[in-house]
Amino acid sequence: MADRGSGRVLVVEDDEALRELLLEEIEDRGLAARGAGSAEEARELLGDWEADVVVTDIRLPGASGRDLLRWGAALPEGPDFLLITGFGTVKEAVECLRAGASDFLTKPLDLDHLNAALERILEVRRLRGRVAEFTELLDDTEFHGMVGRSQPMRRLYGRIARVAQADGPVLVVGESGSGKELVARAIHEESPRSARNFVAVNCAGIPAELMESELFGHVEGAFTGARRARRGLFEEADGGTLMLDEIGEMPQPMQAKLLRVLEDGRVRPIGGNREREVDIRILAATNRDLRDDVRDGRFREDLYFRLETFTLELPPLRERGDDLDLLLAYFLRLFTTRADKRVTGFSAPAMKRLHRYPFPGNVRELRNVVERAVTFATDDTIGEDALPARVRAAPSAADEAHHAGLPAPLLSDTDDVLPTLAEIELRYIRYVLERAGGNKRRAAALLGIARRTLYRRLADDAEDESE
């Protein structure tokens, strides 16, 4: 069930014996509970006591549970409703679900089913609140299309703002899918060139024999098929910014010509006799280490040193802490709006899978995962089955420990006294934290515990060591 004190439940039941039984069961599960014998009494209670869930019989003396549901649904941030019905009124209960109830149970009540339903509703409510919380933060954490408030991203925003005011080349480095083009666009938008063109070209997507024409243009008749003159991308970007993505894929002959443009600001179209002046800022991006390419002779050293006048490194998603949750909320809002679907969040198991998965494709992969999940979602909460197989198959802490050859060293022959269970647990927490590279968010996800629990255990350990 939910953590102690993590939910407030109002039970509305005119059968006093059943009401007392339900209250006792709910309180035994660590939840705060109150009871009412009628819808009118429940409304009065809800005026002073904000319940998270109302468990109510549909058939009540006076106003019905359905009337209470209608009233509660109109409240801003009102409670969720779990309906109780006899077998003869299941149809009525289904109609209540369409009216906004979260679930219903039939009499005679199975207390295990009640507890499972409450746990599910409270978890969805918690996740819904978290999505709402992050959604409220989006306006404050979006920077030219980039979403994030982690320390690495805040540092990046500051560097973008400073670099944008200069005019030298910028080398943007980051893993695939981390948002290099967004960074380039942000530099352009923050710069004095923002009113002019931003032109982006993927060097890996242009055949080597066509790259010179694509970048520098050509005159009429310059080669077979050149029926008319064509301006190159350098001229298209004149006065603005040209982004050369995957710069490491540029053929070496073109690297020499690019260096010349950087040095004298002139381009010559293929077949042309005269050079043309261009005023552009070059932003280059790569997911490779160009220093290795320079060392191996694949990239010109002089061009590398010219491009790295300013270098911006993008942090991978796995190093951005709570930005994962923020991005989930951002993409969820984006794709539910596009699909016109009522999806409020992810189930707890789905969230565990998402936190456990390392996202090697970074933000681009996360975006695709959320788009897919929204498309396949059949409920207002996205479950594990809507996630790609690779995300569902992400290894747990136990799996990772097994494949890494977890040192049985949780129990060591050097222990003079057998360690307590708490000591074994702490050793394992330290081991998983080390395996997660010190990333507490990932370590907590691997351990299957809340981050606050991890922080508390580590804090307790630090206090023990200081004594």
C-alpha angles and dihedrals in degrees: 000000000000121000117278113280092013098117143034119209129191115201115204111191130137092206099088096199092051091044092054091047092053093046091051092048093048094047090049086060091059097258127128110244140184132179138221131184098210143023090251092054090046092054090051091050093048089056090067103022120052107216123195094205133022114205105197140168111235092221110062134152109268113353113027131235086254090058089050090051092053090050093047093047089060093056117100106248089356126173127281117249129229110188128209117206142166119244090257093063101046089116089056090049091053089053088052090054088056088050092057109279114143099218144331137222129203129228134283085056122228105211093207089056089048092053092046092050093049092048091051094047093047092048092050089047091051092049091046089054091049092051089049090049093052092042089057088053095050096087090053095045102044116100115181092324096320116116121204144102100190118124094253091054094046089053089049092051090052093050092048091053091051098042091048091067092058123072105216126109118283127210112208112199127188146122120281111284095016094118107263094154090051089054091050091050090048091054089051094047092049093047132085086252094066094109091059132067126301108203122186125191130179108222091198091058098057120080110241093241091056100042098088092051091045093052103033102024127222141246125243111285094011090134140350109301095021094123093158138019117268131198116230127229092260089063092042088057094046109142091011140060133298119200117201106197120198089016090174089070093061112116114247096245088057091047089061091050092047090052090054092052089051090051102046106013095234133123131190119206116227109274093012126128099204132059121229125216117236129187106206140140115228120219114183125193134192142163090207131084101250090194088068089049090051090050091049093047096247096113130041112252093212091053091047092054090048093051096046093064083117121014124192119189119202117215115234116245093252089065096050101082115201092009086093091067091042092052091047089056092045096051092040090057091044097052098037088054092049093046093040090229129146102233115150103183149302127303118249093254090049091050090051090053092049093049091047095051114089096214099220088185090056122203094348091057092045090052091052092048093053092045090052092045093052090048094053097037112119096180137043088262121059111231132198092266090067092058122090116265092248091058093046089049095053106133121254123229089265091052093049091047091051095049092045091053097250105223106247075221088114078091111036132190087225092066106109089195125030108257121244121250089254090055092049089050092051092049089053092048090053091048094051091045089053091048089051090056092247092301102143095193092056093042091053090049091050091048092048093233135116116266091239088058090051092048091048093051092048091046091050089050092051091051091050091052092049093054 
